[in-house]
CSV table of N, CA and C in Angstrom, one decimal:
chain,number,residue,atom,x,y,z
A,1,UNK,N,8.8,-67.4,-4.2
A,1,UNK,CA,7.8,-67.0,-3.3
A,1,UNK,C,6.5,-67.8,-3.6
A,2,UNK,N,6.4,-68.5,-4.8
A,2,UNK,CA,5.2,-69.2,-5.2
A,2,UNK,C,5.0,-70.4,-4.3
A,3,UNK,N,6.0,-71.0,-3.6
A,3,UNK,CA,5.8,-72.2,-2.8
A,3,UNK,C,4.9,-71.9,-1.6
A,4,UNK,N,4.8,-70.7,-1.1
A,4,UNK,CA,4.0,-70.3,0.0
A,4,UNK,C,2.7,-69.6,-0.6
A,5,UNK,N,1.5,-70.2,-0.4
A,5,UNK,CA,0.3,-69.7,-1.1
A,5,UNK,C,-0.1,-68.3,-0.7
A,6,UNK,N,0.2,-67.8,0.4
A,6,UNK,CA,-0.2,-66.4,0.8
A,6,UNK,C,0.4,-66.0,2.1
A,7,UNK,N,0.1,-64.8,2.5
A,7,UNK,CA,0.5,-64.3,3.8
A,7,UNK,C,-0.3,-65.0,4.9
A,8,UNK,N,0.4,-65.1,6.1
A,8,UNK,CA,-0.2,-65.7,7.3
A,8,UNK,C,-0.6,-67.1,7.1
A,9,UNK,N,0.2,-67.8,6.3
A,9,UNK,CA,0.1,-69.3,6.1
A,9,UNK,C,1.3,-70.0,6.7
A,10,UNK,N,2.5,-69.3,6.6
A,10,UNK,CA,3.7,-69.9,7.2
A,10,UNK,C,4.5,-68.8,7.9
A,11,UNK,N,4.8,-68.9,9.1
A,11,UNK,CA,5.6,-68.0,9.9
A,11,UNK,C,6.9,-68.7,10.3
A,12,UNK,N,7.9,-67.9,10.6
A,12,UNK,CA,9.2,-68.5,11.1
A,12,UNK,C,9.6,-67.6,12.2
A,13,UNK,N,10.2,-68.2,13.2
A,13,UNK,CA,10.7,-67.4,14.4
A,13,UNK,C,12.1,-67.8,14.8
A,14,UNK,N,12.7,-66.8,15.4
A,14,UNK,CA,14.1,-67.1,15.9
A,14,UNK,C,14.4,-66.0,16.9
A,15,UNK,N,15.6,-66.2,17.6
A,15,UNK,CA,16.0,-65.3,18.6
A,15,UNK,C,17.5,-65.0,18.4
A,16,UNK,N,17.8,-63.7,18.6
A,16,UNK,CA,19.2,-63.3,18.6
A,16,UNK,C,19.5,-62.4,19.8
A,17,UNK,N,20.7,-62.0,20.0
A,17,UNK,CA,21.1,-61.1,21.1
A,17,UNK,C,21.8,-59.9,20.6
A,18,UNK,N,21.6,-58.8,21.3
A,18,UNK,CA,22.1,-57.5,20.9
A,18,UNK,C,22.9,-56.9,22.0
A,19,UNK,N,24.1,-56.3,21.8
A,19,UNK,CA,24.9,-55.7,22.8
A,19,UNK,C,24.4,-54.3,23.2
A,20,UNK,N,24.4,-54.1,24.5
A,20,UNK,CA,24.1,-52.8,25.1
A,20,UNK,C,25.0,-52.7,26.3
A,21,UNK,N,25.3,-51.5,26.7
A,21,UNK,CA,26.2,-51.3,27.9
A,21,UNK,C,25.6,-51.9,29.2
A,22,UNK,N,24.3,-52.0,29.2
A,22,UNK,CA,23.6,-52.6,30.3
A,22,UNK,C,23.7,-54.1,30.3
A,23,UNK,N,24.1,-54.7,29.2
A,23,UNK,CA,24.2,-56.1,29.1
A,23,UNK,C,23.4,-56.5,27.8
A,24,UNK,N,23.4,-57.8,27.6
A,24,UNK,CA,22.7,-58.3,26.4
A,24,UNK,C,21.2,-58.0,26.4
A,25,UNK,N,20.7,-57.7,25.2
A,25,UNK,CA,19.2,-57.6,25.0
A,25,UNK,C,18.9,-58.6,24.0
A,26,UNK,N,17.9,-59.5,24.3
A,26,UNK,CA,17.5,-60.6,23.5
A,26,UNK,C,16.3,-60.2,22.7
A,27,UNK,N,16.3,-60.6,21.4
A,27,UNK,CA,15.3,-60.2,20.4
A,27,UNK,C,14.7,-61.5,19.8
A,28,UNK,N,13.4,-61.6,20.0
A,28,UNK,CA,12.7,-62.7,19.3
A,28,UNK,C,11.8,-62.1,18.2
A,29,UNK,N,11.8,-62.7,17.0
A,29,UNK,CA,11.0,-62.2,15.9
A,29,UNK,C,10.2,-63.3,15.3
A,30,UNK,N,9.1,-62.9,14.7
A,30,UNK,CA,8.2,-63.7,13.9
A,30,UNK,C,8.1,-63.1,12.6
A,31,UNK,N,8.4,-63.8,11.5
A,31,UNK,CA,8.4,-63.3,10.2
A,31,UNK,C,7.4,-64.1,9.3
A,32,UNK,N,6.7,-63.4,8.4
A,32,UNK,CA,5.8,-64.1,7.5
A,32,UNK,C,6.7,-64.6,6.3
A,33,UNK,N,6.6,-65.8,6.0
A,33,UNK,CA,7.5,-66.4,5.0
A,33,UNK,C,7.2,-65.9,3.6
A,34,UNK,N,6.0,-65.5,3.3
A,34,UNK,CA,5.6,-65.0,2.0
A,34,UNK,C,6.1,-63.6,1.8
A,35,UNK,N,5.8,-62.7,2.7
A,35,UNK,CA,6.1,-61.3,2.5
A,35,UNK,C,7.4,-60.8,3.2
A,36,UNK,N,8.0,-61.6,4.0
A,36,UNK,CA,9.2,-61.3,4.8
A,36,UNK,C,8.9,-60.2,5.8
A,37,UNK,N,7.7,-59.9,6.1
A,37,UNK,CA,7.4,-58.9,7.1
A,37,UNK,C,7.6,-59.4,8.5
A,38,UNK,N,8.1,-58.6,9.4
A,38,UNK,CA,8.2,-58.9,10.8
A,38,UNK,C,6.8,-58.7,11.3
A,39,UNK,N,6.1,-59.8,11.7
A,39,UNK,CA,4.7,-59.6,12.1
A,39,UNK,C,4.6,-59.6,13.6
A,40,UNK,N,5.7,-60.0,14.3
A,40,UNK,CA,5.7,-59.9,15.8
A,40,UNK,C,7.1,-59.9,16.3
A,41,UNK,N,7.4,-59.2,17.4
A,41,UNK,CA,8.7,-59.2,17.9
A,41,UNK,C,8.6,-58.8,19.4
A,42,UNK,N,9.7,-59.2,20.1
A,42,UNK,CA,9.8,-58.8,21.5
A,42,UNK,C,11.2,-58.7,21.9
A,43,UNK,N,11.6,-57.7,22.7
A,43,UNK,CA,13.0,-57.6,23.1
A,43,UNK,C,13.0,-57.5,24.6
A,44,UNK,N,13.8,-58.3,25.3
A,44,UNK,CA,13.9,-58.2,26.8
A,44,UNK,C,15.3,-58.7,27.2
A,45,UNK,N,15.5,-58.5,28.5
A,45,UNK,CA,16.9,-58.7,29.0
A,45,UNK,C,17.1,-60.1,29.5
A,46,UNK,N,16.2,-61.0,29.2
A,46,UNK,CA,16.4,-62.4,29.5
A,46,UNK,C,15.9,-63.4,28.4
A,47,UNK,N,16.4,-64.6,28.5
A,47,UNK,CA,16.0,-65.6,27.5
A,47,UNK,C,14.8,-66.5,28.0
A,48,UNK,N,14.0,-66.0,28.9
A,48,UNK,CA,12.9,-66.7,29.4
A,48,UNK,C,11.9,-67.0,28.3
A,49,UNK,N,11.0,-68.0,28.5
A,49,UNK,CA,10.1,-68.4,27.5
A,49,UNK,C,9.2,-67.2,27.1
A,50,UNK,N,9.0,-66.2,28.0
A,50,UNK,CA,8.1,-65.1,27.6
A,50,UNK,C,8.7,-64.3,26.5
A,51,UNK,N,10.0,-64.4,26.2
A,51,UNK,CA,10.6,-63.7,25.1
A,51,UNK,C,9.9,-64.2,23.8
A,52,UNK,N,9.8,-65.5,23.6
A,52,UNK,CA,9.2,-66.0,22.4
A,52,UNK,C,7.7,-66.0,22.4
A,53,UNK,N,7.1,-66.3,23.6
A,53,UNK,CA,5.6,-66.3,23.6
A,53,UNK,C,5.1,-64.9,23.4
A,54,UNK,N,5.7,-63.8,23.9
A,54,UNK,CA,5.3,-62.5,23.7
A,54,UNK,C,5.4,-62.1,22.3
A,55,UNK,N,6.5,-62.5,21.6
A,55,UNK,CA,6.6,-62.2,20.1
A,55,UNK,C,5.5,-62.8,19.4
A,56,UNK,N,5.2,-64.1,19.7
A,56,UNK,CA,4.1,-64.8,19.0
A,56,UNK,C,2.8,-64.2,19.3
A,57,UNK,N,2.5,-63.9,20.5
A,57,UNK,CA,1.2,-63.3,20.9
A,57,UNK,C,1.0,-61.9,20.2
A,58,UNK,N,2.1,-61.1,20.0
A,58,UNK,CA,1.9,-59.9,19.3
A,58,UNK,C,1.6,-60.2,17.8
A,59,UNK,N,2.2,-61.2,17.2
A,59,UNK,CA,2.0,-61.5,15.8
A,59,UNK,C,0.5,-62.0,15.7
A,60,UNK,N,0.0,-62.8,16.6
A,60,UNK,CA,-1.3,-63.3,16.5
A,60,UNK,C,-2.3,-62.2,16.7
A,61,UNK,N,-2.0,-61.3,17.6
A,61,UNK,CA,-2.9,-60.2,17.9
A,61,UNK,C,-3.0,-59.2,16.7
A,62,UNK,N,-1.9,-59.0,16.0
A,62,UNK,CA,-1.9,-58.0,14.9
A,62,UNK,C,-2.4,-58.6,13.6
A,63,UNK,N,-2.2,-59.9,13.4
A,63,UNK,CA,-2.5,-60.5,12.1
A,63,UNK,C,-3.8,-61.4,12.1
A,64,UNK,N,-4.2,-61.9,13.3
A,64,UNK,CA,-5.4,-62.8,13.4
A,64,UNK,C,-5.4,-63.9,12.3
A,65,UNK,N,-4.3,-64.7,12.3
A,65,UNK,CA,-4.3,-65.8,11.3
A,65,UNK,C,-5.3,-66.9,11.5
A,66,UNK,N,-5.7,-67.5,10.4
A,66,UNK,CA,-6.6,-68.6,10.4
A,66,UNK,C,-5.9,-69.8,11.0
A,67,UNK,N,-6.7,-70.7,11.6
A,67,UNK,CA,-6.2,-71.9,12.1
A,67,UNK,C,-5.5,-72.7,11.0
A,68,UNK,N,-4.5,-73.4,11.3
A,68,UNK,CA,-3.7,-74.2,10.3
A,68,UNK,C,-2.4,-73.5,9.9
A,69,UNK,N,-2.2,-72.3,10.4
A,69,UNK,CA,-0.9,-71.6,10.0
A,69,UNK,C,0.2,-72.5,10.5
A,70,UNK,N,1.3,-72.6,9.8
A,70,UNK,CA,2.4,-73.3,10.1
A,70,UNK,C,3.5,-72.4,10.7
A,71,UNK,N,4.0,-72.7,11.9
A,71,UNK,CA,5.0,-71.9,12.5
A,71,UNK,C,6.3,-72.7,12.7
A,72,UNK,N,7.3,-72.2,12.1
A,72,UNK,CA,8.6,-73.0,12.0
A,72,UNK,C,9.6,-72.3,12.9
A,73,UNK,N,10.4,-73.1,13.7
A,73,UNK,CA,11.4,-72.5,14.5
A,73,UNK,C,12.5,-73.6,14.7
A,74,UNK,N,13.6,-73.2,15.4
A,74,UNK,CA,14.6,-74.2,15.8
A,74,UNK,C,14.0,-75.0,17.0
A,75,UNK,N,14.9,-75.8,17.6
A,75,UNK,CA,14.5,-76.6,18.8
A,75,UNK,C,14.8,-75.9,20.1
A,76,UNK,N,15.0,-74.6,20.1
A,76,UNK,CA,15.4,-74.0,21.3
A,76,UNK,C,14.3,-74.2,22.4
A,77,UNK,N,14.8,-74.1,23.7
A,77,UNK,CA,13.9,-74.3,24.8
A,77,UNK,C,12.7,-73.3,24.8
A,78,UNK,N,12.9,-72.1,24.3
A,78,UNK,CA,11.8,-71.1,24.3
A,78,UNK,C,10.7,-71.6,23.4
A,79,UNK,N,11.0,-72.4,22.3
A,79,UNK,CA,10.0,-72.8,21.4
A,79,UNK,C,9.5,-74.2,21.7
A,80,UNK,N,10.2,-74.9,22.5
A,80,UNK,CA,9.7,-76.3,22.8
A,80,UNK,C,9.1,-76.4,24.2
A,81,UNK,N,9.0,-75.3,25.0
A,81,UNK,CA,8.5,-75.3,26.3
A,81,UNK,C,6.9,-75.4,26.3
A,82,UNK,N,6.4,-75.8,27.4
A,82,UNK,CA,4.9,-76.1,27.5
A,82,UNK,C,4.1,-74.8,27.2
A,83,UNK,N,4.6,-73.6,27.7
A,83,UNK,CA,3.9,-72.4,27.5
A,83,UNK,C,3.8,-72.0,26.0
A,84,UNK,N,4.9,-72.2,25.3
A,84,UNK,CA,4.9,-71.9,23.9
A,84,UNK,C,4.0,-72.8,23.1
A,85,UNK,N,4.1,-74.1,23.4
A,85,UNK,CA,3.3,-75.1,22.7
A,85,UNK,C,1.8,-74.9,23.0
A,86,UNK,N,1.5,-74.5,24.2
A,86,UNK,CA,0.1,-74.2,24.5
A,86,UNK,C,-0.5,-73.0,23.8
A,87,UNK,N,0.4,-72.0,23.6
A,87,UNK,CA,0.0,-70.8,22.8
A,87,UNK,C,-0.3,-71.2,21.4
A,88,UNK,N,0.6,-72.0,20.8
A,88,UNK,CA,0.4,-72.4,19.4
A,88,UNK,C,-1.0,-73.2,19.3
A,89,UNK,N,-1.2,-74.1,20.2
A,89,UNK,CA,-2.4,-74.9,20.2
A,89,UNK,C,-3.7,-74.1,20.4
A,90,UNK,N,-3.6,-73.1,21.3
A,90,UNK,CA,-4.7,-72.2,21.6
A,90,UNK,C,-5.2,-71.5,20.3
A,91,UNK,N,-4.3,-71.2,19.4
A,91,UNK,CA,-4.6,-70.4,18.2
A,91,UNK,C,-4.6,-71.3,17.0
A,92,UNK,N,-4.6,-72.6,17.1
A,92,UNK,CA,-4.7,-73.5,16.0
A,92,UNK,C,-3.5,-73.4,15.1
A,93,UNK,N,-2.3,-73.1,15.6
A,93,UNK,CA,-1.1,-73.0,14.8
A,93,UNK,C,-0.4,-74.3,14.9
A,94,UNK,N,0.1,-74.8,13.7
A,94,UNK,CA,0.8,-76.1,13.6
A,94,UNK,C,2.3,-75.8,13.8
A,95,UNK,N,2.9,-76.6,14.7
A,95,UNK,CA,4.3,-76.4,15.1
A,95,UNK,C,5.2,-77.2,14.1
A,96,UNK,N,6.3,-76.6,13.6
A,96,UNK,CA,7.3,-77.2,12.8
A,96,UNK,C,8.6,-76.8,13.4
A,97,UNK,N,9.5,-77.8,13.6
A,97,UNK,CA,10.8,-77.5,14.1
A,97,UNK,C,11.9,-78.2,13.2
A,98,UNK,N,13.0,-77.5,13.2
A,98,UNK,CA,14.2,-78.0,12.4
A,98,UNK,C,14.7,-79.3,13.0
A,99,UNK,N,15.3,-80.1,12.1
A,99,UNK,CA,16.0,-81.2,12.6
A,99,UNK,C,17.2,-80.7,13.3
A,100,UNK,N,17.7,-81.5,14.2
A,100,UNK,CA,18.9,-81.1,14.9
A,100,UNK,C,20.1,-80.8,14.0
A,101,UNK,N,20.7,-79.7,14.2
A,101,UNK,CA,21.8,-79.3,13.4
A,101,UNK,C,21.5,-78.8,12.0
A,102,UNK,N,20.2,-78.6,11.6
A,102,UNK,CA,19.9,-78.1,10.3
A,102,UNK,C,19.6,-76.7,10.3
A,103,UNK,N,20.6,-75.8,10.1
A,103,UNK,CA,20.4,-74.4,10.1
A,103,UNK,C,19.7,-73.8,8.9
A,104,UNK,N,19.6,-74.5,7.8
A,104,UNK,CA,19.0,-74.0,6.6
A,104,UNK,C,17.5,-73.8,6.8
A,105,UNK,N,16.8,-74.6,7.6
A,105,UNK,CA,15.4,-74.5,7.8
A,105,UNK,C,15.0,-73.1,8.3
A,106,UNK,N,15.8,-72.4,8.9
A,106,UNK,CA,15.5,-71.1,9.5
A,106,UNK,C,16.2,-69.9,8.7
A,107,UNK,N,16.5,-70.2,7.4
A,107,UNK,CA,17.2,-69.2,6.6
A,107,UNK,C,16.6,-67.8,6.6
A,108,UNK,N,15.3,-67.7,6.5
A,108,UNK,CA,14.7,-66.4,6.4
A,108,UNK,C,14.9,-65.6,7.7
A,109,UNK,N,14.8,-66.2,8.8
A,109,UNK,CA,15.0,-65.5,10.1
A,109,UNK,C,16.5,-65.1,10.2
A,110,UNK,N,17.4,-66.0,9.8
A,110,UNK,CA,18.8,-65.7,9.8
A,110,UNK,C,19.2,-64.6,8.9
A,111,UNK,N,18.5,-64.6,7.7
A,111,UNK,CA,18.7,-63.5,6.8
A,111,UNK,C,18.3,-62.1,7.4
A,112,UNK,N,17.1,-62.1,8.1
A,112,UNK,CA,16.7,-60.9,8.7
A,112,UNK,C,17.7,-60.5,9.8
A,113,UNK,N,18.2,-61.4,10.6
A,113,UNK,CA,19.2,-61.0,11.6
A,113,UNK,C,20.5,-60.5,11.0
A,114,UNK,N,20.9,-61.0,9.8
A,114,UNK,CA,22.1,-60.5,9.1
A,114,UNK,C,21.8,-59.1,8.7
A,115,UNK,N,20.6,-58.8,8.2
A,115,UNK,CA,20.3,-57.4,7.8
A,115,UNK,C,20.3,-56.5,9.0
A,116,UNK,N,19.7,-57.0,10.0
A,116,UNK,CA,19.6,-56.2,11.3
A,116,UNK,C,21.0,-55.8,11.8
A,117,UNK,N,21.9,-56.8,11.7
A,117,UNK,CA,23.3,-56.6,12.2
A,117,UNK,C,24.0,-55.6,11.3
A,118,UNK,N,23.8,-55.7,10.0
A,118,UNK,CA,24.5,-54.8,9.1
A,118,UNK,C,23.9,-53.4,9.1
A,119,UNK,N,22.6,-53.3,9.2
A,119,UNK,CA,22.0,-52.0,9.0
A,119,UNK,C,21.6,-51.3,10.3
A,120,UNK,N,21.7,-52.0,11.4
A,120,UNK,CA,21.4,-51.3,12.7
A,120,UNK,C,22.4,-51.5,13.8
A,121,UNK,N,22.8,-52.7,14.0
A,121,UNK,CA,23.6,-53.1,15.2
A,121,UNK,C,25.1,-52.6,15.0
A,122,UNK,N,25.6,-52.8,13.8
A,122,UNK,CA,27.0,-52.4,13.6
A,122,UNK,C,27.1,-50.9,13.8
A,123,UNK,N,28.0,-50.5,14.7
A,123,UNK,CA,28.2,-49.1,15.0
A,123,UNK,C,27.3,-48.6,16.1
A,124,UNK,N,26.3,-49.3,16.5
A,124,UNK,CA,25.4,-48.8,17.5
A,124,UNK,C,26.2,-48.9,18.9
A,125,UNK,N,25.9,-48.0,19.7
A,125,UNK,CA,26.5,-48.0,21.1
A,125,UNK,C,25.4,-47.6,22.1
A,126,UNK,N,24.5,-48.6,22.3
A,126,UNK,CA,23.3,-48.4,23.2
A,126,UNK,C,23.8,-48.4,24.6
A,127,UNK,N,23.5,-47.3,25.3
A,127,UNK,CA,23.8,-47.2,26.7
A,127,UNK,C,22.8,-48.1,27.5
A,128,UNK,N,21.5,-48.1,27.1
A,128,UNK,CA,20.5,-48.8,27.8
A,128,UNK,C,19.7,-49.7,26.9
A,129,UNK,N,19.0,-50.7,27.5
A,129,UNK,CA,18.1,-51.5,26.7
A,129,UNK,C,17.0,-50.7,26.1
A,130,UNK,N,16.5,-49.7,26.8
A,130,UNK,CA,15.4,-48.8,26.3
A,130,UNK,C,15.9,-48.1,25.0
A,131,UNK,N,17.1,-47.6,25.0
A,131,UNK,CA,17.6,-47.0,23.7
A,131,UNK,C,17.6,-48.0,22.6
A,132,UNK,N,18.0,-49.2,22.9
A,132,UNK,CA,18.0,-50.3,21.8
A,132,UNK,C,16.6,-50.6,21.4
A,133,UNK,N,15.6,-50.7,22.3
A,133,UNK,CA,14.3,-51.0,22.0
A,133,UNK,C,13.7,-49.9,21.1
A,134,UNK,N,13.9,-48.7,21.4
A,134,UNK,CA,13.5,-47.6,20.5
A,134,UNK,C,14.0,-47.7,19.1
A,135,UNK,N,15.3,-48.0,19.0
A,135,UNK,CA,15.9,-48.2,17.7
A,135,UNK,C,15.3,-49.4,17.0
A,136,UNK,N,15.1,-50.5,17.7
A,136,UNK,CA,14.5,-51.7,17.1
A,136,UNK,C,13.1,-51.4,16.6
A,137,UNK,N,12.3,-50.6,17.3
A,137,UNK,CA,11.0,-50.3,16.9
A,137,UNK,C,11.1,-49.5,15.6
A,138,UNK,N,11.9,-48.5,15.5
A,138,UNK,CA,12.0,-47.7,14.3
A,138,UNK,C,12.5,-48.6,13.1
A,139,UNK,N,13.5,-49.4,13.4
A,139,UNK,CA,14.1,-50.3,12.3
A,139,UNK,C,13.0,-51.2,11.8
A,140,UNK,N,12.4,-51.9,12.7
A,140,UNK,CA,11.4,-53.0,12.3
A,140,UNK,C,10.1,-52.4,11.7
A,141,UNK,N,9.5,-51.6,12.5
A,141,UNK,CA,8.1,-51.1,12.2
A,141,UNK,C,8.1,-50.0,11.1
A,142,UNK,N,9.1,-49.2,11.1
A,142,UNK,CA,9.2,-48.1,10.1
A,142,UNK,C,10.0,-48.5,8.9
A,143,UNK,N,11.3,-48.8,9.1
A,143,UNK,CA,12.2,-49.0,8.0
A,143,UNK,C,12.0,-50.4,7.3
A,144,UNK,N,12.2,-51.5,8.1
A,144,UNK,CA,12.2,-52.8,7.5
A,144,UNK,C,10.9,-53.2,6.8
A,145,UNK,N,9.8,-53.0,7.5
A,145,UNK,CA,8.5,-53.4,7.0
A,145,UNK,C,7.9,-52.5,6.0
A,146,UNK,N,8.2,-51.2,6.1
A,146,UNK,CA,7.5,-50.2,5.3
A,146,UNK,C,8.3,-49.4,4.3
A,147,UNK,N,9.7,-49.4,4.4
A,147,UNK,CA,10.5,-48.6,3.5
A,147,UNK,C,11.6,-49.4,2.8
A,148,UNK,N,12.1,-50.4,3.5
A,148,UNK,CA,13.2,-51.2,2.9
A,148,UNK,C,12.8,-52.1,1.8
A,149,UNK,N,13.3,-51.9,0.6
A,149,UNK,CA,13.0,-52.8,-0.5
A,149,UNK,C,13.7,-54.1,-0.4
A,150,UNK,N,13.1,-55.2,-0.8
A,150,UNK,CA,13.6,-56.5,-0.7
A,150,UNK,C,13.8,-57.1,-2.1
A,151,UNK,N,14.9,-57.6,-2.4
A,151,UNK,CA,15.1,-58.2,-3.7
A,151,UNK,C,14.2,-59.4,-3.9
A,152,UNK,N,14.0,-60.2,-2.8
A,152,UNK,CA,13.2,-61.4,-2.9
A,152,UNK,C,11.7,-61.1,-3.1
A,153,UNK,N,11.3,-59.8,-3.0
A,153,UNK,CA,9.9,-59.3,-3.2
A,153,UNK,C,9.8,-58.5,-4.5
A,154,UNK,N,10.8,-58.6,-5.4
A,154,UNK,CA,10.8,-57.8,-6.6
A,154,UNK,C,11.1,-56.4,-6.3
A,155,UNK,N,11.9,-56.1,-5.3
A,155,UNK,CA,12.3,-54.8,-4.9
A,155,UNK,C,11.1,-53.9,-4.4
A,156,UNK,N,10.2,-54.6,-3.7
A,156,UNK,CA,9.1,-53.9,-3.0
A,156,UNK,C,9.3,-54.1,-1.5
A,157,UNK,N,8.6,-53.3,-0.8
A,157,UNK,CA,8.7,-53.4,0.7
A,157,UNK,C,7.7,-54.5,1.1
A,158,UNK,N,7.8,-55.1,2.3
A,158,UNK,CA,6.8,-56.1,2.7
A,158,UNK,C,5.4,-55.5,2.7
A,159,UNK,N,5.3,-54.2,3.1
A,159,UNK,CA,4.0,-53.6,3.1
A,159,UNK,C,3.4,-53.5,1.7
A,160,UNK,N,4.2,-53.1,0.8
A,160,UNK,CA,3.8,-53.0,-0.6
A,160,UNK,C,3.4,-54.3,-1.2
A,161,UNK,N,4.2,-55.3,-0.9
A,161,UNK,CA,4.0,-56.7,-1.4
A,161,UNK,C,2.7,-57.2,-0.9
A,162,UNK,N,2.4,-57.0,0.4
A,162,UNK,CA,1.2,-57.5,1.0
A,162,UNK,C,0.0,-56.7,0.4
A,163,UNK,N,0.1,-55.4,0.2
A,163,UNK,CA,-1.0,-54.7,-0.3
A,163,UNK,C,-1.3,-55.2,-1.8
A,164,UNK,N,-0.3,-55.5,-2.5
A,164,UNK,CA,-0.6,-56.0,-3.9
A,164,UNK,C,-1.2,-57.3,-3.8
A,165,UNK,N,-0.8,-58.2,-2.9
A,165,UNK,CA,-1.5,-59.5,-2.8
A,165,UNK,C,-2.9,-59.3,-2.4
A,166,UNK,N,-3.2,-58.4,-1.5
A,166,UNK,CA,-4.6,-58.2,-1.1
A,166,UNK,C,-5.5,-57.7,-2.2
A,167,UNK,N,-4.9,-57.0,-3.2
A,167,UNK,CA,-5.7,-56.4,-4.3
A,167,UNK,C,-5.8,-57.4,-5.4
A,168,UNK,N,-4.9,-58.4,-5.5
A,168,UNK,CA,-4.8,-59.3,-6.7
A,168,UNK,C,-6.2,-60.0,-6.9
A,169,UNK,N,-6.8,-60.6,-5.9
A,169,UNK,CA,-8.1,-61.3,-6.2
A,169,UNK,C,-9.2,-60.4,-6.7
A,170,UNK,N,-9.2,-59.2,-6.3
A,170,UNK,CA,-10.2,-58.2,-6.8
A,170,UNK,C,-10.0,-57.8,-8.2
A,171,UNK,N,-8.8,-57.8,-8.7
A,171,UNK,CA,-8.4,-57.4,-10.0
A,171,UNK,C,-8.8,-58.5,-11.0
A,172,UNK,N,-8.8,-59.7,-10.6
A,172,UNK,CA,-9.0,-60.8,-11.5
A,172,UNK,C,-10.5,-61.0,-11.8
């Protein structure tokens, strides 16, 4: 974790899809690379650019990062479209994209999706997208960010880890 100097310095984003009886529900997430917190997310029934732009807009609104934040994603059309790049530029966010075929660059997002699959999606039988969205809210905002302990954070939650980081300069 030492390679990233603090929270809201490097974010990573990716998209996955979730099964519901209504059809696929697509989920875009933005994670902080230092704390592993999901800082923005959006779920909708299409893969339009708004899926990714809305997730990023939520992250920016809730975190208010300083200019120069690095945002890393794959080369998907949602991340390379004009709307997304304009949103990055508007907030002074630096764009970083994986090389073609290099899945390791997005490992933190892929790890989050593996956790989501194992801890929420497996065994779920969502009738509607709305049911899935409610469960996603509870999983991300309540469980994952505030209660689930992460081995990469010394078995602290993202919220605990960030709180400790915020107090560290005052204690010194």
